Structures are given as C-alpha cells and as structure tokens.
Short mmCIF file of C-alpha atoms in Angstrom, two decimals:
data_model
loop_
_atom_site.label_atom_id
_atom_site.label_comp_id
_atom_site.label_asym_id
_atom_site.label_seq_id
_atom_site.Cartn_x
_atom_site.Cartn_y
_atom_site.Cartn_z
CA UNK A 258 97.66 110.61 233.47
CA UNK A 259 96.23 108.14 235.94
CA UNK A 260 94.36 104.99 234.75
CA UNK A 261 90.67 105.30 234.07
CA UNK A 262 88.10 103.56 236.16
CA UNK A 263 85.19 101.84 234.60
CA UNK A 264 82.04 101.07 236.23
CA UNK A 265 80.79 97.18 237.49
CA UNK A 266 77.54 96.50 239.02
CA UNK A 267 75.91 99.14 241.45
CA UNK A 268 78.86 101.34 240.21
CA UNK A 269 81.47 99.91 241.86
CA UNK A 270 84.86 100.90 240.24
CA UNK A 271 88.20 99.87 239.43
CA UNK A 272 90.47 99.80 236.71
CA UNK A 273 91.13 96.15 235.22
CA UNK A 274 87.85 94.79 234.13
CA UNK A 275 89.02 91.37 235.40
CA UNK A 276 89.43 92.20 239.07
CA UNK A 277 85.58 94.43 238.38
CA UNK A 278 83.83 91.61 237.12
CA UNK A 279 85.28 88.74 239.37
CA UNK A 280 84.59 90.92 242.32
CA UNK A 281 81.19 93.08 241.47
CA UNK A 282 80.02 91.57 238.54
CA UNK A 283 78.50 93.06 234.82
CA UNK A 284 77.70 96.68 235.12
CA UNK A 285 74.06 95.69 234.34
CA UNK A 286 74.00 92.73 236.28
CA UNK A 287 70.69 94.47 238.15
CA UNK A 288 69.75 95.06 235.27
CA UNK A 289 66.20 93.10 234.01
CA UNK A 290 67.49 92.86 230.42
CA UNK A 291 70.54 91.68 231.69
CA UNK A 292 71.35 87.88 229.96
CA UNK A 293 70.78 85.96 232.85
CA UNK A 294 70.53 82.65 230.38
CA UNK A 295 72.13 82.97 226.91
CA UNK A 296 70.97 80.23 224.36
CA UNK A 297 74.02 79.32 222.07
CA UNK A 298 73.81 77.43 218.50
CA UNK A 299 77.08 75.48 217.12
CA UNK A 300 78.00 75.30 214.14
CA UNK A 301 80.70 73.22 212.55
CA UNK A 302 82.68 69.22 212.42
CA UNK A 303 81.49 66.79 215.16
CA UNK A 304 84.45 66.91 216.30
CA UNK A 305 84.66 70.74 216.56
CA UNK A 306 81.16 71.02 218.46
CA UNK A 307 82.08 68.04 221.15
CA UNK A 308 85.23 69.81 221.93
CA UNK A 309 83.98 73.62 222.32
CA UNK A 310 80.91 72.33 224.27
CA UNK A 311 83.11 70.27 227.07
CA UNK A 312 85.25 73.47 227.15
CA UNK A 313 82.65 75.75 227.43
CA UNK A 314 81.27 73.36 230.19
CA UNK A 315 84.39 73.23 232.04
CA UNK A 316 84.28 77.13 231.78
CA UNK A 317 81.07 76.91 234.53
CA UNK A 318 83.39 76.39 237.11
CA UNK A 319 86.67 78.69 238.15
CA UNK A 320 89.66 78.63 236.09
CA UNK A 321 92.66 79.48 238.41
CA UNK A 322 95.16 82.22 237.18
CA UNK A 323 98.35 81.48 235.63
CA UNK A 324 101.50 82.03 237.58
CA UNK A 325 102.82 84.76 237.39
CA UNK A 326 106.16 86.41 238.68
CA UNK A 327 106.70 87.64 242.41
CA UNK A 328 104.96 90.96 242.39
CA UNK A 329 102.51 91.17 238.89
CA UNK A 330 99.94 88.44 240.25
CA UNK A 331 97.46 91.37 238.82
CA UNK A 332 98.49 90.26 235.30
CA UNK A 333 96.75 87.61 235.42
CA UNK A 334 93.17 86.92 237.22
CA UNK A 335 91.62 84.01 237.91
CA UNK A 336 88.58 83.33 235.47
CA UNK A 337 85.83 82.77 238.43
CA UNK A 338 83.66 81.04 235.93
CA UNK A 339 80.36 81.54 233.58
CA UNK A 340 77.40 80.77 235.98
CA UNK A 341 74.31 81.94 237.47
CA UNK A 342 76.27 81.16 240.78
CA UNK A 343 79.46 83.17 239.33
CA UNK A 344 79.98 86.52 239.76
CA UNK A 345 79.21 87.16 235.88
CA UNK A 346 75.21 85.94 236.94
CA UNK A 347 74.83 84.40 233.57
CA UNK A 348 75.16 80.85 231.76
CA UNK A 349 75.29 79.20 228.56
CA UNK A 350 72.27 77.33 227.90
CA UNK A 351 72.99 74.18 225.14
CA UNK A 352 70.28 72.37 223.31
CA UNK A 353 71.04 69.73 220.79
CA UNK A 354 68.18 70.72 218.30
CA UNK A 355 70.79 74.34 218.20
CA UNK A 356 73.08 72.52 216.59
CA UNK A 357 74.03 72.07 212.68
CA UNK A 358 77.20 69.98 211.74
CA UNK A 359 79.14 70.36 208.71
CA UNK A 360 80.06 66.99 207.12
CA UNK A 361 84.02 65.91 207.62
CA UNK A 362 83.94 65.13 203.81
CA UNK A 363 82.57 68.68 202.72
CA UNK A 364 85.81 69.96 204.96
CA UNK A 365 88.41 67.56 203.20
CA UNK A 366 87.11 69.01 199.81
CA UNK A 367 88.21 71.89 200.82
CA UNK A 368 92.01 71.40 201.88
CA UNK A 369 91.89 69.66 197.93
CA UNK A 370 90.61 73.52 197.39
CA UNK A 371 92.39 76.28 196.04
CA UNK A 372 92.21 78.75 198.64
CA UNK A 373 89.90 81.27 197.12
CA UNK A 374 87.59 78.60 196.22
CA UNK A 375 87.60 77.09 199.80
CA UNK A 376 86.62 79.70 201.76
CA UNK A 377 84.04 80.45 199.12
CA UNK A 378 82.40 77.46 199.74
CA UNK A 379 82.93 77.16 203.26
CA UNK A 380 81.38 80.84 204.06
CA UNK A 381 78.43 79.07 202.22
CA UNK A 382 78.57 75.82 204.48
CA UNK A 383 78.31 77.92 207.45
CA UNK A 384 76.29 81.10 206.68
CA UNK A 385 73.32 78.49 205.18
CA UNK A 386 74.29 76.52 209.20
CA UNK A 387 74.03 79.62 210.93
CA UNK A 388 70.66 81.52 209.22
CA UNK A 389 68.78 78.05 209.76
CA UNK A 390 69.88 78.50 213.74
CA UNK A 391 69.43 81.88 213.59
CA UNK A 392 65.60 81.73 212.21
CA UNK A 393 64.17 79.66 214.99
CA UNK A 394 64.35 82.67 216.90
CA UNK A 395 65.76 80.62 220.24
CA UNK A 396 69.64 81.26 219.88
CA UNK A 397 71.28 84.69 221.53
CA UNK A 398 74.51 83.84 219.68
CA UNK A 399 75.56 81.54 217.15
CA UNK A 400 79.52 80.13 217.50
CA UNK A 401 80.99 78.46 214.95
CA UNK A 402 84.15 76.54 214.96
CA UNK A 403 86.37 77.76 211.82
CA UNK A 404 87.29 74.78 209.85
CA UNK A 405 90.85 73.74 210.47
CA UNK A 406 91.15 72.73 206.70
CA UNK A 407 91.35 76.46 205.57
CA UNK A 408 94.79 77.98 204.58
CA UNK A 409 93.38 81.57 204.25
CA UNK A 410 94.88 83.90 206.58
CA UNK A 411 92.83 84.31 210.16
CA UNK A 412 91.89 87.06 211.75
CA UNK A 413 94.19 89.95 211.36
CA UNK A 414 95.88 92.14 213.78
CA UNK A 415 94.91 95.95 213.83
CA UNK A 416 97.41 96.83 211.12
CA UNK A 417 99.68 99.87 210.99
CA UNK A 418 96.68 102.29 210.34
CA UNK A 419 92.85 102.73 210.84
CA UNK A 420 91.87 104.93 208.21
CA UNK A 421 93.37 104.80 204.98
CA UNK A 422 95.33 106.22 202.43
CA UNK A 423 98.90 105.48 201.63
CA UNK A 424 99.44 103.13 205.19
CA UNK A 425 96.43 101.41 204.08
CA UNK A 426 96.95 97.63 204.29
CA UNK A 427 97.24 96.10 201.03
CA UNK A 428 94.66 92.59 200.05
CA UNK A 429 97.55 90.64 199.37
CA UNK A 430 96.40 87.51 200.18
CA UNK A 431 94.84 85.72 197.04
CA UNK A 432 91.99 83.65 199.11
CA UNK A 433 90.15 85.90 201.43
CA UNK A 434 89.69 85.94 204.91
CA UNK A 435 86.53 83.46 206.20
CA UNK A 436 86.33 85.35 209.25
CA UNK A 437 85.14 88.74 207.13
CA UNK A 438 83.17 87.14 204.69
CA UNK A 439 81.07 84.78 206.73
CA UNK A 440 80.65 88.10 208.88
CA UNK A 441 79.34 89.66 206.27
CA UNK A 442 77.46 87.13 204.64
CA UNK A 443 75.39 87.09 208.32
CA UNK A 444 74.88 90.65 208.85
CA UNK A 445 71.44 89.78 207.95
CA UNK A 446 70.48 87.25 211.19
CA UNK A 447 68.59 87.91 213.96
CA UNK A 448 72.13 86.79 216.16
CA UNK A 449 75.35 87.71 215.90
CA UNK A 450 78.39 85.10 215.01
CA UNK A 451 81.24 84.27 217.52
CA UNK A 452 84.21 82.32 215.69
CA UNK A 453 86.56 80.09 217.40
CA UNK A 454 90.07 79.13 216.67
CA UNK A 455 90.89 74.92 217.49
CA UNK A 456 92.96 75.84 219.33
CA UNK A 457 90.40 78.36 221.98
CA UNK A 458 89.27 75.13 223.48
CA UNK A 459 91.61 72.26 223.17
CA UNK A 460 94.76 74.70 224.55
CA UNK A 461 96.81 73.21 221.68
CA UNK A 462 99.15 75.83 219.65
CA UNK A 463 97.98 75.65 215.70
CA UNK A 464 100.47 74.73 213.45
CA UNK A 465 102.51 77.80 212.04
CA UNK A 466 102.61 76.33 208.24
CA UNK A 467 106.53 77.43 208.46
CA UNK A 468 105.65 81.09 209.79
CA UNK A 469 105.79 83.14 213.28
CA UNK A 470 103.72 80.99 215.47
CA UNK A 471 100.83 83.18 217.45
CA UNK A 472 101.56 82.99 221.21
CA UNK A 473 98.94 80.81 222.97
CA UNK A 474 97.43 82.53 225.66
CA UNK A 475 96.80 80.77 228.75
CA UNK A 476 93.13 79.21 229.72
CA UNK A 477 92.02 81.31 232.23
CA UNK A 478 92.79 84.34 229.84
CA UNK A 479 91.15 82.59 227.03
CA UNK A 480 88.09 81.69 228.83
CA UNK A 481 87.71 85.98 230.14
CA UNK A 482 87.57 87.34 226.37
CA UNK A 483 85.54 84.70 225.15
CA UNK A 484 83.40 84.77 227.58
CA UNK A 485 83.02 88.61 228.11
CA UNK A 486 82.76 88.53 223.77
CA UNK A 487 79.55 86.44 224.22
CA UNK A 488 78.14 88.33 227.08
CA UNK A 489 78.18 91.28 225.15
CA UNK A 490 76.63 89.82 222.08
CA UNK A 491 74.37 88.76 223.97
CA UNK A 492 72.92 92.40 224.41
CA UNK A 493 74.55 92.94 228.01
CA UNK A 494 77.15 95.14 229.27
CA UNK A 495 80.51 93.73 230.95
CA UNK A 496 81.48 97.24 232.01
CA UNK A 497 81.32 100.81 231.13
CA UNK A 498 83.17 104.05 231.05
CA UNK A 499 83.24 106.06 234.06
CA UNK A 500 80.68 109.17 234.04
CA UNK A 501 80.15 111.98 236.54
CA UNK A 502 76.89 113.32 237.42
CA UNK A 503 78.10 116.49 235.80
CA UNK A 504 79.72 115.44 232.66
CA UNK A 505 77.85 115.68 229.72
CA UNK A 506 75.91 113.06 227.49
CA UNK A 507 78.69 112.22 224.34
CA UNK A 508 78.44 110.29 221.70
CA UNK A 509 81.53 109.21 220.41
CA UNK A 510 82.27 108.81 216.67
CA UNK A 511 84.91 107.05 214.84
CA UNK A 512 85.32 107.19 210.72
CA UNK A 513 87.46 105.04 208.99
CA UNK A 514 87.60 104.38 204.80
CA UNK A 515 88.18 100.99 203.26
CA UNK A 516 88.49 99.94 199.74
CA UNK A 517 85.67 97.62 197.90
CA UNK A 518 85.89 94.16 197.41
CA UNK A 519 86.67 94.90 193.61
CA UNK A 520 89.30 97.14 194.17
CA UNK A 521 87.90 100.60 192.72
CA UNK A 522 90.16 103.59 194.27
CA UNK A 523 87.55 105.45 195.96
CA UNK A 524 86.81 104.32 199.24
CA UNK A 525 83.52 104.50 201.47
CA UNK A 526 82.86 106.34 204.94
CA UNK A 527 81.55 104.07 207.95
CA UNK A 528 81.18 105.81 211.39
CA UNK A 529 80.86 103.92 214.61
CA UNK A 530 78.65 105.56 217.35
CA UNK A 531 79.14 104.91 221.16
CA UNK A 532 78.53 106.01 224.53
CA UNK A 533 80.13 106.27 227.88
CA UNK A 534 78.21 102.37 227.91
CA UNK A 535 79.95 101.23 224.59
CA UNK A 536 76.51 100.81 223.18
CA UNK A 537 77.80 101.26 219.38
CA UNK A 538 75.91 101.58 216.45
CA UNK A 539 77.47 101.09 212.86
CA UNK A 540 76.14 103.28 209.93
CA UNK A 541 77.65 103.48 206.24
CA UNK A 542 78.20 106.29 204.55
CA UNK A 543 78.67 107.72 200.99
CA UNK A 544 81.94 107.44 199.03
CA UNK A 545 84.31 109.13 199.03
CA UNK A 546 87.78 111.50 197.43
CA UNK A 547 91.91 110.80 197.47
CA UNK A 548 92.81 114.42 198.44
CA UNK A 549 95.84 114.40 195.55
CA UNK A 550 97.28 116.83 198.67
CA UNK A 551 98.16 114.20 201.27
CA UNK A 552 96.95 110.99 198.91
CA UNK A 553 94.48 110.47 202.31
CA UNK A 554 90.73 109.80 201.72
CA UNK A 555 88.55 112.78 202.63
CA UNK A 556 84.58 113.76 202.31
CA UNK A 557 83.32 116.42 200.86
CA UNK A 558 81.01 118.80 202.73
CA UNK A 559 77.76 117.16 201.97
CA UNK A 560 78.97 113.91 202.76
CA UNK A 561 80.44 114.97 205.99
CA UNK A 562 77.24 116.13 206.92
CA UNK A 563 75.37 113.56 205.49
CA UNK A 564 77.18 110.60 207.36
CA UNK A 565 76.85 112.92 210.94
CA UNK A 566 73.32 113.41 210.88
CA UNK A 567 72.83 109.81 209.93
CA UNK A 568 74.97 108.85 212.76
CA UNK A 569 72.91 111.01 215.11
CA UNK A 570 69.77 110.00 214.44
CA UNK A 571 71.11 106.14 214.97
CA UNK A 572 71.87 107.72 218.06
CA UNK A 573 68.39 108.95 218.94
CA UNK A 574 66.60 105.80 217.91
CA UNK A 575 68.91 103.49 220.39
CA UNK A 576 69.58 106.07 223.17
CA UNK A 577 66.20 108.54 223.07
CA UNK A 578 67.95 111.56 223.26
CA UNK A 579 70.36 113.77 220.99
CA UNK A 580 73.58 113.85 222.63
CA UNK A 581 74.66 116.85 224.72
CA UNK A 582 78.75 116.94 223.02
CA UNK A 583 79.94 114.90 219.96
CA UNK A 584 83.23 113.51 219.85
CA UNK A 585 84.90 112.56 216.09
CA UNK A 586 87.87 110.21 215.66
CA UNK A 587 89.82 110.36 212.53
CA UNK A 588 92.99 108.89 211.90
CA UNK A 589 93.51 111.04 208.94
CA UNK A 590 93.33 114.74 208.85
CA UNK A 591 90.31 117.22 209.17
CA UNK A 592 89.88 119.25 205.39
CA UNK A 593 88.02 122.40 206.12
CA UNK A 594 84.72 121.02 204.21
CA UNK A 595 84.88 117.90 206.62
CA UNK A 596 85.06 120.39 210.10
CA UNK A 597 82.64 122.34 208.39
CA UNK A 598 79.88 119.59 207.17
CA UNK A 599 79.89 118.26 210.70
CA UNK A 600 79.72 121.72 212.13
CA UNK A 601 76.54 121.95 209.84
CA UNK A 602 75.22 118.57 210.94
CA UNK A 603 75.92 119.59 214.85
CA UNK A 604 73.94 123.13 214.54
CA UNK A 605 70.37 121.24 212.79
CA UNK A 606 70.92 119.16 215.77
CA UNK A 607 71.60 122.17 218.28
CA UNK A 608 74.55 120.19 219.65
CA UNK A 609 77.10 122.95 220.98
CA UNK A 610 79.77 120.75 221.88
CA UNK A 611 81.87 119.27 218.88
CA UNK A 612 85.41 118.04 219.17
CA UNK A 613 86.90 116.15 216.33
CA UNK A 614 90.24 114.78 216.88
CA UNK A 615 92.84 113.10 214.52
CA UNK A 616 94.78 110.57 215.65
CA UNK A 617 98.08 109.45 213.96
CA UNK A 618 99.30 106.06 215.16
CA UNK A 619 102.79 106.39 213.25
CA UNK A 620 105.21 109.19 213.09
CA UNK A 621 104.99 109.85 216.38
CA UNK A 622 108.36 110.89 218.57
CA UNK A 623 109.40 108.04 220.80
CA UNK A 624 110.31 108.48 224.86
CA UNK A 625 112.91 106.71 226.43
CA UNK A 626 113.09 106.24 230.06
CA UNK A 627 115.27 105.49 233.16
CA UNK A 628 116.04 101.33 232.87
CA UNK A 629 115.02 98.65 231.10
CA UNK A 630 110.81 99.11 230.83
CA UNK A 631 109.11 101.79 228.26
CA UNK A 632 107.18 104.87 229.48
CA UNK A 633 104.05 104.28 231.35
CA UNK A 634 100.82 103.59 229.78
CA UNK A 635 98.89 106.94 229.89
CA UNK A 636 101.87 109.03 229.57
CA UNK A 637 101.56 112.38 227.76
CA UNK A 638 103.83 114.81 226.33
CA UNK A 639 101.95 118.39 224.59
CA UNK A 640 104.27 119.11 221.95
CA UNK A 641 103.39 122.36 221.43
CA UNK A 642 99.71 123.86 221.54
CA UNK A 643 97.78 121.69 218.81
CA UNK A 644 99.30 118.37 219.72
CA UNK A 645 99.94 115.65 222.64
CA UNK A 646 101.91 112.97 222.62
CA UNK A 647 99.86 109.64 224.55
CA UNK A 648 101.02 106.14 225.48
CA UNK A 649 97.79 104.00 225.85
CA UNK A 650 100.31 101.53 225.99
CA UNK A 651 102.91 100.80 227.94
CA UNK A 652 104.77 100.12 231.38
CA UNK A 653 101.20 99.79 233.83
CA UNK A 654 102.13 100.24 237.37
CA UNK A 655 99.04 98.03 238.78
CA UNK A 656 101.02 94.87 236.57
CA UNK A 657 104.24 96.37 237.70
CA UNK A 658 105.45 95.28 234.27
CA UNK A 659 104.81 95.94 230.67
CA UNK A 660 103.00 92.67 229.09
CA UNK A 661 103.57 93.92 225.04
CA UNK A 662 105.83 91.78 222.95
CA UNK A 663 106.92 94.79 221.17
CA UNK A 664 108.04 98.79 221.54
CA UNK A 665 105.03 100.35 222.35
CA UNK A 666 104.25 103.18 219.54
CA UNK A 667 102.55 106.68 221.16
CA UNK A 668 99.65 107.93 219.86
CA UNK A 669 100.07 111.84 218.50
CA UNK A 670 96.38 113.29 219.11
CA UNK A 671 96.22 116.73 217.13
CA UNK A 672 92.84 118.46 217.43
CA UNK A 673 91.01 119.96 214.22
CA UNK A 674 88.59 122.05 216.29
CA UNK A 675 89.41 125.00 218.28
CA UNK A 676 88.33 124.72 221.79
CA UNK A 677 88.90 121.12 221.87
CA UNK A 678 90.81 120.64 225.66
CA UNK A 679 93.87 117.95 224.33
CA UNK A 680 93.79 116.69 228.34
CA UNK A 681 90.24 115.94 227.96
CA UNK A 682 90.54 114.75 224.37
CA UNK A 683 93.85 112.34 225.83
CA UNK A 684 91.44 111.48 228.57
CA UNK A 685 88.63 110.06 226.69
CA UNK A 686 90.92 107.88 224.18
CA UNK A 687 92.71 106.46 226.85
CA UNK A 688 89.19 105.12 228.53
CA UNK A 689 88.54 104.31 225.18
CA UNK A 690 91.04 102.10 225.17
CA UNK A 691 89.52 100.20 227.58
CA UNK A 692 86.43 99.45 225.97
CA UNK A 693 87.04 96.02 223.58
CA UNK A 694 85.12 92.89 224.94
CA UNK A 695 87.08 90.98 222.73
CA UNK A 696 90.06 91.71 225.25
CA UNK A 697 89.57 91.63 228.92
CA UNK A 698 92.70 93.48 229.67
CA UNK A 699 92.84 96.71 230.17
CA UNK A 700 95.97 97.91 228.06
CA UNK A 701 95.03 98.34 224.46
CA UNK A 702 96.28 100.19 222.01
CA UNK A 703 93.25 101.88 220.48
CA UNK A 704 90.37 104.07 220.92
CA UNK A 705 87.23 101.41 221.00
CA UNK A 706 86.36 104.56 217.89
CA UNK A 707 89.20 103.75 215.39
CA UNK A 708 89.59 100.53 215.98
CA UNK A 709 86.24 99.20 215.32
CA UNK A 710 86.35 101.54 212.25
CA UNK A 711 88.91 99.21 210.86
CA UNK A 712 87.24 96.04 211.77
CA UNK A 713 83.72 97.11 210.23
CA UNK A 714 85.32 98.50 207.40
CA UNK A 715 86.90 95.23 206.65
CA UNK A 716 83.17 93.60 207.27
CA UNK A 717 81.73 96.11 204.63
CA UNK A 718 83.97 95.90 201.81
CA UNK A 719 82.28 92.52 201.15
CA UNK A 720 78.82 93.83 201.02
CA UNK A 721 77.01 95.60 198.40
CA UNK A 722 76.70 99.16 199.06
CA UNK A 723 73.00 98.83 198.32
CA UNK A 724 72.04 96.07 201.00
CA UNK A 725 70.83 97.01 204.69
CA UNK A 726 73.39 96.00 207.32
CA UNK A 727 73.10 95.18 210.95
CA UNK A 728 73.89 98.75 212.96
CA UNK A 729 74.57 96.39 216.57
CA UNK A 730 78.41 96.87 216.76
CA UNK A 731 78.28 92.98 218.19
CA UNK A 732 77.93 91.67 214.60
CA UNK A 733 81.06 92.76 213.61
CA UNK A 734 83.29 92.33 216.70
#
C-alpha cells in the first residue's frame, strides 16, 4: 500500500508533513482565520518561563537538521523556523502582563510532598495561573512549564490497548498524573493548555530517578511538534488528509471506554469526531456493560445510538452539513445491539454509508522479511475475507530505514459491517495515522480515531460525568 499524501497550502502534496510545511506551508495558510499571530501566556518558576521564552525565541529563526546517515537525510528535516517570514506564516506573540509565576517556595513544598498530595496542589497552582490568563480573553494558548519537583509519572505512552477491557492499563501509580488532571481541571477555559517538559527547551536529558531514561530527541525535531502542537491549538490546520473531488464527505469516529476516577467497574463511552481536515470534536457518552462473554466493555442499543446521533449533530454544528459516509473505530468488538444502534442512528440521519471497523492492536500474526529491517510501513496481508493484516509502522522507503526502537506490532483490522471494502478501510487508518500534531513524523502507530480515544478518556475519568466539557479535540491533545 503506498504512503498517503496529505495536503499543504494551495493543495500541494507530499507525504512527510515536514518536507509539506517547510516547502508549501499550513494547509490553511490562505486561509483568513489562519493564526497569522498567536498570543501565548506562561505559566510556571521564573526560571521555567525565562528559559522556554529564549527557546521559543531562538525557534524564530531555522533550526538545521540533525545528521543523519548517508542516504536517510529525509529522517530528519530542518525546522525552517516559527515566523511570519517562515514558511509556517505565523509567530508567537509574548507580552509580560501574559504571564503568572508560581513561587520557587510553593514548588519546594511540594518535593517535601507525598506524591498524591503534590500534584494535588500543584494542578491547583496552575489551573488558578492558567484561568486568570485565560479570562482576559488575549491568550490563543496557555503553556505551562510542569514543575520539575513532581515525582508523579509524566505523560504516558499509548499503552498496549485503546479501548478497554482485560488489556486495559491498570492506575497503578499512587499519585496521579499532573498532565491529566490539570487537563481536566481546564477543560473549562476559553484556551487550551500546552505542557512542557525541562528538558523541551534547555536540550538537557531529565534525570531517570534509577529507571529507563526517555531518549532525547534532537532540537530541530523538538522545535516541529511543539510548534505544529501550538499551531493547531491555535485553531489552524498544519495539514490535512488527502480528498478527491469524488470521494465522499466522512466523518470519522473513534470510541474508546475508560474507568472513573473512583474506580467503579463500569466504564463510560467517549467518541471522537473528525474529518478528512482533522477538525475533531469530543463528545461523552453514557455508561456502559462488561460483556461477561469476552470481559470487553460494550453499549447497549440505546446507548449506541444515543452516543452516534450525539456525535453527529457535533458534527453538523462545526461542519454545517451531515456527513455523506460514517466511519466507526473500535478496538473492541462490534455486539449486534452496538451495529444495530448505530445503524438506527445512521437511518434518522439518512446517512447510507456506515462502516465500523475493529481494530486489534495485539494478537496479531507477525511478518518476517528478507534481512535485517521489518516489513514496510503500509504493508497488508487479508487473512481471509473478514480480516487484513496492516503495518502503519514499519521499514518507510522515503527514510530508507526504520526509525522505531522496537518490533513493530501489525494492526489486524476486522470489519463488523458487511460491505465495508478492508482496502479502503486499511486505507483510511493508515492516513489516519498521519494525523497527530503532537508528532510531525509521519510513521505512527495509530489511527488519529483510537488514539485520541485513549488520551480523552484518560482526560475524562477526572471529571464529573455531570459537568460540560470542551468538545475542541486541542484541549486534550
């Protein structure tokens, strides 16, 4: 399956969305809502703030590439800078009355802490920080440095599932995660949150406290997601999928389940809603059932339907229109009143086209090929008529390498409707792919779907069910 192109500005096209940006710019660079200027509030130590604001200055101007090996120089691209000059056509605009500092002896109260009670109080310290900044009304995003002090575990990988039941990660960790629950405890502002890690700006490794340190990526790299992260926040679009003239208007659903903050078995549907843009809208469902079949959570028909016409009309009130063809992710299986709620919610909306796909991310055969590197990213295998076998990771002939740290694990896509077309299906997760602003490159492991399933999930399970949430995918990302 050959690599998907996205779209830059004009619709120019090419595959990495490096090389697309750096050499067309933002897909709505022409656009006049496009952040030409985006005002930025910090939040955090003196120390913190002076250090991400010379980085972020330095960022104006190019960042060359790292070296790289005779033959992959496209693994890593030059970072042409964040400028109205630069071929991203925006800049960060600093003020000092955007800026609210957290008192060093506040911080060294909490590495005296226990860990539960730390990030407690410091999700307090900087939600209070960032809904002041947030109210004036004059900030497009607020970044806040986490404090260095904390010993709860950062932000997580995507774990070994994206739905639920038994692979479900466990809440092992007895203090919390800051980046969730600040997250959530700002769901409520008028601007989303970006959080950086020390070590972002000052290109200094964090201490490992005795564990596997994270690799360190290098500046230019560093300076392409964060920068692409805040450009989308910022209400624009870095790229898009690619769309014919002919194909028809999907929205694209993912469902995930997560577990409440108290720990209560049943578990709550959230769907994520985007388009061939990666416009995404977040909406929550209603709880829902441990099939004591597969020990997997599942909806019941009513739900099902409840949480698809919800999602739809989320869908009208950003896009204007009803879509033309639905697309549902699920990394759990389909039960026949699930297929047949959304069937139900699809007809009241006179949407023909409905194609709900599960995705299993382990348990999947493994291929083995000729040498020393895996099987090439976009790869497929059908199995037999009901399921494919995809690589979305992988050996990518335009880095003539593979740049994982680990064996890449296939994705087994089985479709729970009938006419679904598994090319087609394989197609539009592999684009999918593609679509994370948190990660410039284009090899990722998961549908944009599933995988911000998981993260909002996580968001959620620290807000009360009855409060209204923020449906802009950017405040959770």
């Amino acid at each position: 399956m050959y690599e998907p192109e996205l779209e830059f500005r004009a619709g120019n096209r090419h595959i990495d969305p490096r090389y697309g940006i750096g050499v067309f710019g933002p897909a709505d660079a022409d656009s006049p809502t496009a952040p030409h200027q985006i005002p930025v509030a910090l939040v955090g130590p003196t120390r913190s703030i002076d250090g991400i604001r010379k980085w972020l200055q330095r960022c104006q101007s190019p960042i060359e590439a790292k070296e790289a090996k005779p033959g992959q120089e496209n693994l890593h691209q030059a970072f042409p800078g964040f400028s109205t000059d630069s071929e991203f056509g925006s800049e960060l605009v600093f003020d000092d009355a955007l800026v609210r500092e957290i008192p060093e002896r506040l911080l060294r109260k909490l590495a005296r802490a226990d860990v539960a009670s730390a990030t407690t109080e410091a999700v307090d310290l900087y939600a209070d920080a960032a809904r002041s900044l947030a109210e004036t009304g004059r900030c497009r995003v607020v970044i806040c440095a986490r404090p260095d002090e904390l010993n709860d575990r950062e932000e997580r990988p995507p774990p070994d599932y994206l739905a639920g039941g038994g692979e479900e990660r466990e809440e092992r960790d007895a203090g919390g995660d800051f980046h969730d629950l600040l997250k959530a405890a700002a769901l409520g502002l008028h601007a989303p949150l970006q959080l950086m890690r020390t070590e972002t700006w000052s290109g200094i490794k964090a201490k490992n406290n005795g564990e596997t340190a994270r690799p360190l990526q290098d500046e230019a790299t560093r300076a392409w997601n964060l920068h692409t992260a805040l450009y989308y926040k910022a209400g624009g679009t870095p790229w898009r999928m690619q769309r014919h003239s002919s194909d028809l208007a999907t929205c694209y659903v993912g469902i995930s389940f997560y577990r409440t903050a108290s720990g209560e078995e049943l578990h709550t549907a959230v769907a994520q809603v985007f388009n061939e843009r990666g416009d995404g809208v977040v909406v929550r469902g209603g709880t829902a059932q441990i099939s004591k079949k597969d020990r997997q959570p599942h909806l019941a028909l009513a739900d099902a339907k409840r949480l698809l016409l919800d999602a739809l009309a989320e869908y009208r009130s950003t896009h204007g229109h009803q879509p033309a063809r639905i697309v549902i992710h699920k990394s759990s299986n389909f039960t026949s009143g699930e297929t047949e709620g959304f069937h139900q919610a699809a007809d009241e909306r006179e949407i023909d086209h409905v194609d709900m796909i599960w995705i299993q991310r382990r348990g999947a055969p493994h291929l083995y090929r000729t040498g020393q590197l895996p099987p090439l990213r976009g790869t497929t295998v059908q199995l037999d008529e009901r399921s494919l076998l995809l690589y979305t990771r992988g050996s990518v002939p335009y880095f003539r390498t593979y740049s994982g740290l680990y064996v890449p694990q296939p994705l087994l896509i089985r479709p729970a409707s009938p006419n679904t077309d598994l090319r087609i299906a394989a197609t539009d997760i592999l684009a999918l792919s593609k679509m994370n602003w948190n990660n410039a490159q284009l090899d990722e492991r998961d549908p944009l779907t599933l995988r911000t399933a998981y993260r909002v999930g996580a968001i959620l399970k620290h807000v009360p069910s009855s409060a209204r949430i923020a449906t802009r995918y950017a405040y959770y990302m």
